[in-house]
Short mmCIF file of C-alpha atoms and ligand atoms in Angstrom, two decimals:
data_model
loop_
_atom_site.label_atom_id
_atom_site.label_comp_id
_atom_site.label_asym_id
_atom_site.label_seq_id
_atom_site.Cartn_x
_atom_site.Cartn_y
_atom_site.Cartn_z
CA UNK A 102 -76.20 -29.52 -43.69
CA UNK A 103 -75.71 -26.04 -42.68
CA UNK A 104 -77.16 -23.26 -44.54
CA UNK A 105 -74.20 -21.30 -46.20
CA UNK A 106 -75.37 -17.98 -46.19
CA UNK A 107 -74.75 -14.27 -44.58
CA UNK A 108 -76.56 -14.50 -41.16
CA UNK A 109 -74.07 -17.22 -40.23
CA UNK A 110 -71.55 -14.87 -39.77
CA UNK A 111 -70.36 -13.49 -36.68
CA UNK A 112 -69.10 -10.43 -35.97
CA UNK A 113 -67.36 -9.33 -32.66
CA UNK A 114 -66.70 -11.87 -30.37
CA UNK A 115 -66.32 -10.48 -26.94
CA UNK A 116 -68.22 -12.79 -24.44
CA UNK A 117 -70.90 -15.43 -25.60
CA UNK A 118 -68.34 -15.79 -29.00
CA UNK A 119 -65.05 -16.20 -26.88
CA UNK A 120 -63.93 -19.53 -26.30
CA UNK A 121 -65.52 -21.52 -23.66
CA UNK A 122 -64.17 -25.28 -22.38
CA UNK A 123 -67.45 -27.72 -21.99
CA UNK A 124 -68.38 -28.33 -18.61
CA UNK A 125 -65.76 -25.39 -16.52
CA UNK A 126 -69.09 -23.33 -15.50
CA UNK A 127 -70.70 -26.62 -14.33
CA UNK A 128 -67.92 -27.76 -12.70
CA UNK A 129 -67.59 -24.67 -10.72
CA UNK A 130 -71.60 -24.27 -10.42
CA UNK A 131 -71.67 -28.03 -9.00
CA UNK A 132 -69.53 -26.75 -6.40
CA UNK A 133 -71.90 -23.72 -5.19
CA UNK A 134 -75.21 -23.65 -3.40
CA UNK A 135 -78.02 -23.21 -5.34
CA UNK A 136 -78.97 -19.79 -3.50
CA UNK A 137 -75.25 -19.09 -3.93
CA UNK A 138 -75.94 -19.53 -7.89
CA UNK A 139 -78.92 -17.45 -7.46
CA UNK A 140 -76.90 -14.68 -5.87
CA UNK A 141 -74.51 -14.20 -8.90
CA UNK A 142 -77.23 -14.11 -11.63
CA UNK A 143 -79.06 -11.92 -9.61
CA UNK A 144 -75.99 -9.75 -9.38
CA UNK A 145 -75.29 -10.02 -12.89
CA UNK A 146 -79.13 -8.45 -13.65
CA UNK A 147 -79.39 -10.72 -16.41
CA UNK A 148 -82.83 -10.32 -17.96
CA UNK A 149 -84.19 -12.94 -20.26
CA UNK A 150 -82.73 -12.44 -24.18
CA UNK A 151 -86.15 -13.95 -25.54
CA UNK A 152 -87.87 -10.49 -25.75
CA UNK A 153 -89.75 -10.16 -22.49
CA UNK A 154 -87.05 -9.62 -20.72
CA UNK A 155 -87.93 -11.11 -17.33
CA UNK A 156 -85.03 -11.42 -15.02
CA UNK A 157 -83.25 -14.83 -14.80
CA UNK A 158 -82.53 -14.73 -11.24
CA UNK A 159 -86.43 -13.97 -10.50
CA UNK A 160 -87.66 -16.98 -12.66
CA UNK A 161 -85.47 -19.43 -11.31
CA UNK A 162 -85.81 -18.55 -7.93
CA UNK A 163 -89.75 -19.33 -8.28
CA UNK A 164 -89.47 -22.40 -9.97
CA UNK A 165 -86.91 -23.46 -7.18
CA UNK A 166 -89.27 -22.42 -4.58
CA UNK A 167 -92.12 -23.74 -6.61
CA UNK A 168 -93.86 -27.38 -4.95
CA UNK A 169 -94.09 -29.92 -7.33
CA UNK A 170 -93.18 -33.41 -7.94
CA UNK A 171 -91.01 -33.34 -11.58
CA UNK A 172 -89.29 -29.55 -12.42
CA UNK A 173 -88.53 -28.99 -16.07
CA UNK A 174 -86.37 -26.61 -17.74
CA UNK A 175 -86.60 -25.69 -21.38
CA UNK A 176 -84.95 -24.26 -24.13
CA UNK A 177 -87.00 -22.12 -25.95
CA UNK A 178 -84.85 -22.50 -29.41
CA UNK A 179 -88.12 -21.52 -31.71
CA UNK A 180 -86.35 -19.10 -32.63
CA UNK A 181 -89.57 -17.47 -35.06
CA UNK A 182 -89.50 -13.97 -35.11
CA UNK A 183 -88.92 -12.79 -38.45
CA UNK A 184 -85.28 -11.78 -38.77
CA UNK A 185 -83.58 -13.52 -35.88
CA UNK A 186 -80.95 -16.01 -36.69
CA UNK A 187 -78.27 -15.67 -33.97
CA UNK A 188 -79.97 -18.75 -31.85
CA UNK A 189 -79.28 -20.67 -34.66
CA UNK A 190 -75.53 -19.80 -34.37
CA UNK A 191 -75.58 -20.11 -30.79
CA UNK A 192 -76.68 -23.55 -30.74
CA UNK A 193 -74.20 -24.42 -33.90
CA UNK A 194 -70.83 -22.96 -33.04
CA UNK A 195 -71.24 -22.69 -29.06
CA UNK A 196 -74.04 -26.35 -28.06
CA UNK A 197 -72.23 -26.86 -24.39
CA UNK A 198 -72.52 -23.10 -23.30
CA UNK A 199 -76.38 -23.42 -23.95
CA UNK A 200 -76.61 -27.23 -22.98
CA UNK A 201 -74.28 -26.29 -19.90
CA UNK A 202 -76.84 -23.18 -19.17
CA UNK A 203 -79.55 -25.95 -19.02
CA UNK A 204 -77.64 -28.27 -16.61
CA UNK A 205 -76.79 -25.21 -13.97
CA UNK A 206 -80.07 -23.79 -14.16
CA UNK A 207 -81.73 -27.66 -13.72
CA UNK A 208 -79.34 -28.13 -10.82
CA UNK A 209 -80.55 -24.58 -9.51
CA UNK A 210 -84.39 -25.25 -10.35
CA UNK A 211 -84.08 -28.46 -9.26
CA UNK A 212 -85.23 -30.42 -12.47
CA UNK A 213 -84.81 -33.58 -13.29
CA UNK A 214 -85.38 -33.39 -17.14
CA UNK A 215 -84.91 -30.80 -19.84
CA UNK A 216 -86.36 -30.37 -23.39
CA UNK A 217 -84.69 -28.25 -26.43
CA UNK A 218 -87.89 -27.19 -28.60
CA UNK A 219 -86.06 -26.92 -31.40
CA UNK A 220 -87.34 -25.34 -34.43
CA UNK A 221 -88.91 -27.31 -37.29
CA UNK A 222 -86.35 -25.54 -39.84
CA UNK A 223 -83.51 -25.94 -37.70
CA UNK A 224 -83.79 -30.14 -38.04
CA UNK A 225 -80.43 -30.64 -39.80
CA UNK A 226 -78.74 -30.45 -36.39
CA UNK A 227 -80.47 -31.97 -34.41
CA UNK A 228 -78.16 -34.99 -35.05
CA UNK A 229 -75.23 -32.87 -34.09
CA UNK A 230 -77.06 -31.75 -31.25
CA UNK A 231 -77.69 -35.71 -29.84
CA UNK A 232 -73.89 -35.94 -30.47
CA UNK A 233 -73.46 -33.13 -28.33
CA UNK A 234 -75.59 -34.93 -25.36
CA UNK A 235 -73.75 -38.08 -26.11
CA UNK A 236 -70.72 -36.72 -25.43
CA UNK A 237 -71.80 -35.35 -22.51
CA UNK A 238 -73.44 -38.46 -20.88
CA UNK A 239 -70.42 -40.17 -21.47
CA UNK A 240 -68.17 -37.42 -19.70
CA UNK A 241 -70.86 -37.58 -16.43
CA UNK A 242 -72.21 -34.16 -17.35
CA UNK A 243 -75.37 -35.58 -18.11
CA UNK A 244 -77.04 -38.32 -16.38
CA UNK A 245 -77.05 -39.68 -12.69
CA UNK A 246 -75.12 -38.32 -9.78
CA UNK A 247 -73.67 -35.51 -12.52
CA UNK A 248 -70.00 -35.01 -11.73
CA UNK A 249 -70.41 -37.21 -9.17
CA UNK A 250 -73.19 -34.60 -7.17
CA UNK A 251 -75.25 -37.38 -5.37
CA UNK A 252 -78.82 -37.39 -6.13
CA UNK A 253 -78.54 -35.00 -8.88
CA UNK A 254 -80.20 -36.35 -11.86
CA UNK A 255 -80.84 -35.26 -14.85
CA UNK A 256 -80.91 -35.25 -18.75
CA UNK A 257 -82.16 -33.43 -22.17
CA UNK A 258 -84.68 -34.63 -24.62
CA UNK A 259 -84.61 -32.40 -28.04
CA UNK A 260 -88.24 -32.03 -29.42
CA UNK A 261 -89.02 -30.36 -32.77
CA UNK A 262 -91.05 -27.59 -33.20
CA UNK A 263 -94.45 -27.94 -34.05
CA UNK A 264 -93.63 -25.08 -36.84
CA UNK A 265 -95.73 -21.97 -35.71
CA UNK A 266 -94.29 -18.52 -34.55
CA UNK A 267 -97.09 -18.66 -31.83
CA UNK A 268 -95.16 -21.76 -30.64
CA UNK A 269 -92.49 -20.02 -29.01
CA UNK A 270 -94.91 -18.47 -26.49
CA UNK A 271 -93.71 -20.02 -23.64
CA UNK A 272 -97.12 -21.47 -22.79
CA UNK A 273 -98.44 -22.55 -26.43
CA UNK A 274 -94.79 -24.01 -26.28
CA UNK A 275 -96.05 -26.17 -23.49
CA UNK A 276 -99.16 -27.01 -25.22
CA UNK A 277 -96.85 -28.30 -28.11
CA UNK A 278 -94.40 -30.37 -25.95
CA UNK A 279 -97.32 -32.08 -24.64
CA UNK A 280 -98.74 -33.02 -27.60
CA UNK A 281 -101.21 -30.46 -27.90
CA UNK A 282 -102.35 -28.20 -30.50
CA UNK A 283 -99.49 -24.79 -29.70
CA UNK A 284 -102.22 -22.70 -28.44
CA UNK A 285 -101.29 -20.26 -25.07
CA UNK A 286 -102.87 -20.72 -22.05
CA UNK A 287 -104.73 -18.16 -20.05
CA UNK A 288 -101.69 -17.19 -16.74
CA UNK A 289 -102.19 -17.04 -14.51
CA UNK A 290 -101.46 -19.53 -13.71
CA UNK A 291 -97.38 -18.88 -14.64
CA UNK A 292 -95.05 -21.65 -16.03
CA UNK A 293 -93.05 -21.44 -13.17
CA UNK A 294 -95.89 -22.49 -11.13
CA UNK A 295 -98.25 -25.02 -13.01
CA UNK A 296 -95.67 -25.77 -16.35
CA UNK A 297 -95.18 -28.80 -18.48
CA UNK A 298 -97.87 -31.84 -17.17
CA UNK A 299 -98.64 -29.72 -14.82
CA UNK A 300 -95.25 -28.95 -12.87
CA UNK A 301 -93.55 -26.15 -12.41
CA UNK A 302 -90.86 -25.35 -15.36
CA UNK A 303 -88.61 -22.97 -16.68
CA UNK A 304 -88.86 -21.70 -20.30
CA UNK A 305 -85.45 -19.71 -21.11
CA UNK A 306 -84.61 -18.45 -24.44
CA UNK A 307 -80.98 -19.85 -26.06
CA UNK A 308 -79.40 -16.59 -25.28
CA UNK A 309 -80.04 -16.83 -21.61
CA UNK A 310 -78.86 -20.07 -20.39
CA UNK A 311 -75.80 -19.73 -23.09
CA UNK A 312 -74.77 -16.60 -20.94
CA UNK A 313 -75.27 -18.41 -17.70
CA UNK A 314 -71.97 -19.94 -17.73
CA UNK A 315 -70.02 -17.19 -18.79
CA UNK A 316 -71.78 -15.42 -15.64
CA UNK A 317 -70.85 -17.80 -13.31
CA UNK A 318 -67.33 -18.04 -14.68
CA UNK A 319 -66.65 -14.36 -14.10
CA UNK A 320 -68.94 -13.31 -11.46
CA UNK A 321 -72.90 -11.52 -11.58
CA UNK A 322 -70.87 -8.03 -10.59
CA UNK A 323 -68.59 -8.22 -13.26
CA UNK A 324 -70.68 -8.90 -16.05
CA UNK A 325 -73.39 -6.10 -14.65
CA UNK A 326 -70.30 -3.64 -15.50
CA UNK A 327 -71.20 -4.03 -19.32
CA UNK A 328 -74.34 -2.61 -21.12
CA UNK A 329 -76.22 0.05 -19.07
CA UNK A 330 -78.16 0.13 -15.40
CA UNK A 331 -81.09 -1.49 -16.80
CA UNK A 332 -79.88 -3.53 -19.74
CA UNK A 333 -76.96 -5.36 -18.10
CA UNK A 334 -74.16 -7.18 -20.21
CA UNK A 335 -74.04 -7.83 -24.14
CA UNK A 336 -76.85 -8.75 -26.35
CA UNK A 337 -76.59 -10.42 -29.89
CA UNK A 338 -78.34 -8.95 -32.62
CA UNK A 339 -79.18 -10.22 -36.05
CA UNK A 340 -78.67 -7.82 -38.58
CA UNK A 341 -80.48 -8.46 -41.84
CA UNK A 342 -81.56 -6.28 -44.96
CA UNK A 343 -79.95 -3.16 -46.45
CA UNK A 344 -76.11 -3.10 -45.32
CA UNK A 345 -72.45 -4.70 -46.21
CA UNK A 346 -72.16 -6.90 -43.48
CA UNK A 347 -75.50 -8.99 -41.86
CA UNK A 348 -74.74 -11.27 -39.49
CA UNK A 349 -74.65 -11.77 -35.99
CA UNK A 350 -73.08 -8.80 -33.79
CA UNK A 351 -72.38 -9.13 -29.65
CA UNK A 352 -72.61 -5.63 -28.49
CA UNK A 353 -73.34 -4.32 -25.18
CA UNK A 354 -76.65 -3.18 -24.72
CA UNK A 355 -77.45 0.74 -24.66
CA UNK A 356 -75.44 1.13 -28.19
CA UNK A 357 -77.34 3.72 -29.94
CA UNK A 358 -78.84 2.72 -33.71
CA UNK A 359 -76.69 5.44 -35.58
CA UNK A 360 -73.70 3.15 -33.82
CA UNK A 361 -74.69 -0.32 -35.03
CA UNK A 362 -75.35 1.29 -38.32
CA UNK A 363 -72.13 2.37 -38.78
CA UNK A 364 -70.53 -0.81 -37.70
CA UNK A 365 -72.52 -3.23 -40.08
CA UNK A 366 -72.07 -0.83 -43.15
CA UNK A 367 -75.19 0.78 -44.12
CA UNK A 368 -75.92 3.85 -46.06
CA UNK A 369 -79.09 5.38 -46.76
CA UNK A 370 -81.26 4.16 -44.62
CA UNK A 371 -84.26 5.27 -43.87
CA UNK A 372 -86.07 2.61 -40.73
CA UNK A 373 -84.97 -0.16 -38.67
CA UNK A 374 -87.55 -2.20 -37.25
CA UNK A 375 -86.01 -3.36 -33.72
CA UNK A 376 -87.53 -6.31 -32.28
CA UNK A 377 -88.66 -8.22 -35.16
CA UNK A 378 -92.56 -8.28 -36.78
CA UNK A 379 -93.76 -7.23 -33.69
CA UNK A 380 -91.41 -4.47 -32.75
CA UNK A 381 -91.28 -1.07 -33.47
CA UNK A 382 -90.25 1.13 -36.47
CA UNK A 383 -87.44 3.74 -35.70
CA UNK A 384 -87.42 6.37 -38.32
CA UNK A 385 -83.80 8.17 -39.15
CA UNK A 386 -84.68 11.02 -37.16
CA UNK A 387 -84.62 9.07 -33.78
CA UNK A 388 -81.51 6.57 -34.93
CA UNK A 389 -79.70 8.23 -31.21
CA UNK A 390 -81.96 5.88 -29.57
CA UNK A 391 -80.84 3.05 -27.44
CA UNK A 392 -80.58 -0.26 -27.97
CA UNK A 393 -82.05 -1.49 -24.56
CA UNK A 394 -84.69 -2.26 -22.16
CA UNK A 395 -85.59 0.56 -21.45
CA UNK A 396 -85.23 2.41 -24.95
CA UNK A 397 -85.51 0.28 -27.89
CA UNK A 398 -85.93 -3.41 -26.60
CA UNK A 399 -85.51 -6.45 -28.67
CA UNK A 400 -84.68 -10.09 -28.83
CA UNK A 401 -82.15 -9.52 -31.22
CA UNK A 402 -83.67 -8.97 -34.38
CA UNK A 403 -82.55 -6.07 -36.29
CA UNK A 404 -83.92 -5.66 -40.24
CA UNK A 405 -82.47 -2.07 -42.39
CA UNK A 406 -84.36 -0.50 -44.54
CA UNK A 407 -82.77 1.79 -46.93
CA UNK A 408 -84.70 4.60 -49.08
CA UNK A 409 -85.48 2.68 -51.97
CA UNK A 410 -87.92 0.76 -49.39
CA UNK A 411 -91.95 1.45 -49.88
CA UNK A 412 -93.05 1.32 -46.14
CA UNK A 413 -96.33 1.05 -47.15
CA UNK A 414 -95.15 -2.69 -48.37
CA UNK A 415 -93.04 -3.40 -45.29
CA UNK A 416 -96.18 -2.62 -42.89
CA UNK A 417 -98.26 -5.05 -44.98
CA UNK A 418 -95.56 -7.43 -44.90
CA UNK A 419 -95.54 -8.02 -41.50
CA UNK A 420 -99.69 -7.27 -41.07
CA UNK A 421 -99.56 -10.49 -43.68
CA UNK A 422 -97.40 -12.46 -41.57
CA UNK A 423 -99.55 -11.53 -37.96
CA UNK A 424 -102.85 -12.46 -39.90
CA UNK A 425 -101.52 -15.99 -40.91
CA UNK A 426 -99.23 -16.69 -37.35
CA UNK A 427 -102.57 -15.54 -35.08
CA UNK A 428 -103.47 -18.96 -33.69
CA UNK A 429 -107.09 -17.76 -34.04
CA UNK A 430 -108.32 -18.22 -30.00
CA UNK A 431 -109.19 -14.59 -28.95
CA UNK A 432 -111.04 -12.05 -31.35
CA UNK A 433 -109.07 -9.01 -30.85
CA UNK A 434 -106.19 -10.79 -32.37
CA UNK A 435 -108.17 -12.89 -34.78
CA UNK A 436 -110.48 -10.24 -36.37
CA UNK A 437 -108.31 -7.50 -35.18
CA UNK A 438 -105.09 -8.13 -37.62
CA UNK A 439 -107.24 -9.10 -40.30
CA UNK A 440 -108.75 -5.55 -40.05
CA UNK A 441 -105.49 -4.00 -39.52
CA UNK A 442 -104.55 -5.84 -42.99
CA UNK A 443 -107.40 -4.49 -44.85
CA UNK A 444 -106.83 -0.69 -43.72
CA UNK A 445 -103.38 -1.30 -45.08
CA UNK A 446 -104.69 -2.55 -48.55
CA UNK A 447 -107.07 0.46 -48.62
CA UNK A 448 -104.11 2.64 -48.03
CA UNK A 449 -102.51 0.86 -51.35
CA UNK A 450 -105.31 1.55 -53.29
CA UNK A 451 -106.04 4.94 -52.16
CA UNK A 452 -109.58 3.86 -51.20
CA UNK A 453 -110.03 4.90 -47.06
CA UNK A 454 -110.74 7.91 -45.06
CA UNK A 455 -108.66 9.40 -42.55
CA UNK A 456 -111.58 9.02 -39.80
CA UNK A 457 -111.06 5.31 -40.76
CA UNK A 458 -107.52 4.85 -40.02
CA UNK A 459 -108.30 6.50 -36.87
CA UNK A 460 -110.71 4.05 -36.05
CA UNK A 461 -108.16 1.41 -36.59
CA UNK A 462 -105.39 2.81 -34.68
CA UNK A 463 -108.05 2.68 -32.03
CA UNK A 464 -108.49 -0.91 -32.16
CA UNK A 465 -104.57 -1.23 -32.55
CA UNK A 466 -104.58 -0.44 -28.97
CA UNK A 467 -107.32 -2.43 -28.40
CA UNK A 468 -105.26 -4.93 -28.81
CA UNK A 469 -102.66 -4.46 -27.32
CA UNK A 470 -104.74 -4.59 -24.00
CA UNK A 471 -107.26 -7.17 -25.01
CA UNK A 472 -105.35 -9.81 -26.40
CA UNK A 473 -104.67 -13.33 -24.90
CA UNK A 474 -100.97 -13.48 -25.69
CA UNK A 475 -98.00 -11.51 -26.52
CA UNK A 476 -98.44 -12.54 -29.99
CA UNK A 477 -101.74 -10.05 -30.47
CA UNK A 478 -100.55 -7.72 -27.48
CA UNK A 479 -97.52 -6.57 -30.16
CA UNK A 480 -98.87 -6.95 -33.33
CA UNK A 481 -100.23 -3.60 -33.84
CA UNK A 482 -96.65 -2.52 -32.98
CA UNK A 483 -95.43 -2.24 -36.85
CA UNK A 484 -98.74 -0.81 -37.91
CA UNK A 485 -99.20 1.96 -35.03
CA UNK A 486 -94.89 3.07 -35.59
CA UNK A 487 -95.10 2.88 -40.09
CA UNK A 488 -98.65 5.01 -40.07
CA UNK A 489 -97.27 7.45 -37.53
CA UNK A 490 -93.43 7.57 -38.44
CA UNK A 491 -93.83 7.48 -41.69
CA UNK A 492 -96.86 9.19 -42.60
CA UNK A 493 -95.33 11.27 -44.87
CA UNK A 494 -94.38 9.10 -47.35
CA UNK A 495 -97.11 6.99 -46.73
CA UNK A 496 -100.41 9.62 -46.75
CA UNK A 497 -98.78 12.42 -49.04
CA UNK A 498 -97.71 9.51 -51.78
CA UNK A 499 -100.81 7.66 -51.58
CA UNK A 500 -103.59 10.32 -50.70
CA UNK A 501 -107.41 10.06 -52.45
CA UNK A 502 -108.01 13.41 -50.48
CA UNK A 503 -110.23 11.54 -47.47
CA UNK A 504 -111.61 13.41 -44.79
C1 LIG B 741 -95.64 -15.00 -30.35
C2 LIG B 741 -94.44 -15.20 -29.49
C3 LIG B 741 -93.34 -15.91 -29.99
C4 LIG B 741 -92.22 -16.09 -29.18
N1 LIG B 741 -91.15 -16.77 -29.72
C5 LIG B 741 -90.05 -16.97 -28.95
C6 LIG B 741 -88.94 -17.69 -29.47
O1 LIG B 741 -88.93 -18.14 -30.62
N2 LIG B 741 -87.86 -17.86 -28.65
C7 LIG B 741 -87.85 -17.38 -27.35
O2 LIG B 741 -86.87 -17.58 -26.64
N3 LIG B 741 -88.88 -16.69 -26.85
C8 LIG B 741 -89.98 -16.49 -27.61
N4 LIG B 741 -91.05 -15.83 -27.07
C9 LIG B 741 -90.97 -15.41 -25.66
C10 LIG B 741 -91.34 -16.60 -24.73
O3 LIG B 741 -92.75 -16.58 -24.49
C11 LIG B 741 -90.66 -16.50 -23.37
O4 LIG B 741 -90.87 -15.22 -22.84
C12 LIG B 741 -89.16 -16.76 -23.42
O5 LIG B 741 -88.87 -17.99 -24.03
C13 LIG B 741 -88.61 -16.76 -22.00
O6 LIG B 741 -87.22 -16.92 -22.02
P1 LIG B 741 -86.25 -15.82 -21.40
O7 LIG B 741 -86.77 -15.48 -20.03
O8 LIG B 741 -84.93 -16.46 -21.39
O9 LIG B 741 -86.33 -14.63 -22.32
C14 LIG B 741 -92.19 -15.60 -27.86
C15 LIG B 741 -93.28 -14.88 -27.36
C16 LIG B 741 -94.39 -14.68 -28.17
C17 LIG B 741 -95.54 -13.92 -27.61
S1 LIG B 742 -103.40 -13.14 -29.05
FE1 LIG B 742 -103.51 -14.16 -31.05
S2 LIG B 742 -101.98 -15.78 -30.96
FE2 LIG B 742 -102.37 -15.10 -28.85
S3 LIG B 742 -103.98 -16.45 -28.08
FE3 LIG B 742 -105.03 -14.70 -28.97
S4 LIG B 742 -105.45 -15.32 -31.10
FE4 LIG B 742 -103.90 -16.70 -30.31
#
């Protein structure tokens, strides 16, 4: 059953959204070198669409060179930060551009299995999904000697997720697959290197190995002529919370905010947190900021805030949601958002000082250098942007008068 609501609606289909015939990129990949492969998604400067924003080309390439005697590739489809959806979409209306994705970059890698961690919610299709790879065993796109490429073996397991938005860290995404409790591991060493049992593996988000085939279809330089220098090509956002029309936008990166707010029909709005929980708070007077790598980055997740919003309640919101998602390993993450939490409530109930909340934006950037995993290395994002961006509101509204 798919969930009948807003975020399942897509707006502007230019690339990922156009129509795409199962198998063509694979076909045509099949027929390339792998270093020739390499070349185009180098050219294309496609940077991972999980968040990070490694480049494809680089990760690939070291997994290819990488010794081992199993490769793996995997499709991070978690999909946890708090207001992304358009994974979900991806993997509903478009399955063979991101299974296809998986089979060029396995072919490229040289991996002889993949897995699709697939997110706990997201269980109602995975039987649509095993159709999917059904269908494509049966048409030789899957399986031994693919397409009739000799010695090129391989096929896709789907796994569910284990439930936890630490889970989609690539390594405590390992940890999972394996059976383990979805802690990350230290890295070095790197996926790429020592992965899943041990092997060297590829984690790509959805987003990336959906765009592959479109990039090998058209060409690395062609699709580097969208976006900007840095941010290459189109990006889909998921637009939730105060506007007419949430859903799930393709636009080419380096769109300003003030532009995407326009487009989705809001009014009055005073934030948007880019990037999800862990992402920064842009306040109206900086809404001529990028959308971008090297602006405003984000996975895709894009939550409005109009003025009838306390941001007081939307920091502790997502303070809440980082004290009960920290897997609990390292302190600066464990005892660090709890603290951050606790300033926050002190805030609400006018009890702290203003040498306090000092101290705590200290140890916000504490740790964001001392903790084990992106998770507690962004946290203090929302917490640091709200206090500083909105202190106004927040210090004038709520004040006991503190030194
Ligand atoms: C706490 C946390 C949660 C994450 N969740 C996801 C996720 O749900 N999906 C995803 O693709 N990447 C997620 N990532 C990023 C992955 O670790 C990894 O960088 C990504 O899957 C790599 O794919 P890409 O190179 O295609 O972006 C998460 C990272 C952190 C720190
Ligand atoms: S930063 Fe947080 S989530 Fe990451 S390993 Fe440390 S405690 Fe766990």
């Amino acid at each position: 059953m798919i969930p009948n609501d807003v975020t399942n609606t897509i707006h502007d289909s230019s690339l990922l959204f156009s129509s795409y015939e199962a198998g063509s990129a694979l076909k045509k990949a099949l027929n390339m070198t792998r270093e020739d492969i390499l070349f185009e998604l180098k050219a294309s400067k496609l940077k991972g669409r999980g968040g990070a924003g490694f480049p494809t080309s680089t990760k690939w390439m070291l997994v290819a060179a990488a010794k081992g005697d199993d490769k793996f590739i995997i499709c991070n489809a978690d999909e946890g930060e708090p207001g992304t959806f358009k994974d979900r979409v991806l993997l509903m209306n478009y399955p063979f551009l991101v299974l296809d994705g998986m089979v060029i970059g396995a072919y490229t890698v040289g991996a002889q299995h993949g897995y699709i961690y697939l997110r706990g919610e997201y269980v109602y299709m995975r039987d649509y999904l095993e159709d999917c790879l059904a269908e494509m065993r049966e048409d030789n796109l899957l399986g031994d000697n693919i397409l009739g490429k000799e010695g090129f073996n391989f096929d896709i397991s789907i796994v569910m997720g284990a439930g936890a938005y630490v889970c989609g860290e690539e390594t405590a995404l390992i940890e999972s697959l394996e059976g383990q409790r979805g802690e990350p591991r230290n890295r070095p060493p790197y996926p790429v290197n020592t992965g899943l049992c041990g092997q060297p593996t590829t984690v790509n988000n959805v987003e990336t190995l959906a765009t592959v085939p479109h990039i090998l279809l058209m060409g690395g330089e062609e699709y580097a002529k969208r976006g900007t220098a840095s941010s290459a090509g189109s990006k889909l956002f998921s637009v939730s919370g105060d506007c007419d029309k949430p859903g799930v936008y393709e636009l080419p990166w380096g769109i300003t905010i003030n532009e995407l707010l326009e487009k989705v029909g809001a009014r009055d709005t005073k934030a948007v947190q880019v990037g999800g929980a862990s992402g920064v708070c842009v306040p109206k007077s900086k809404f001529n900021r990028t959308l971008s790598f090297e602006d405003a980055p984000t996975g895709g997740s894009i939550m409005i805030f109009n003025e009838s919003r306390d941001m007081l309640h939307v920091l502790k919101n997502f303070m809440e949601f980082f004290v009960e998602e920290s897997c609990g390993q390292c302190t600066p993450c464990r005892i660090g958002n709890q603290k951050l939490l606790e300033g926050v409530e002190m805030i609400e109930r006018k009890d702290y000082t203003f040498s306090y909340i000092n101290d705590l934006k200290d140890l916000a950037h504490t740790m964001k250098v001392a903790s084990k995993c992106g998770l507690g290395q962004s946290s203090p994002n929302p917490f640091l942007s709200i206090l500083e961006d909105f202190k106004d509101e927040i210090f004038l509204t709520k004040c006991n008068g503190g030194v």
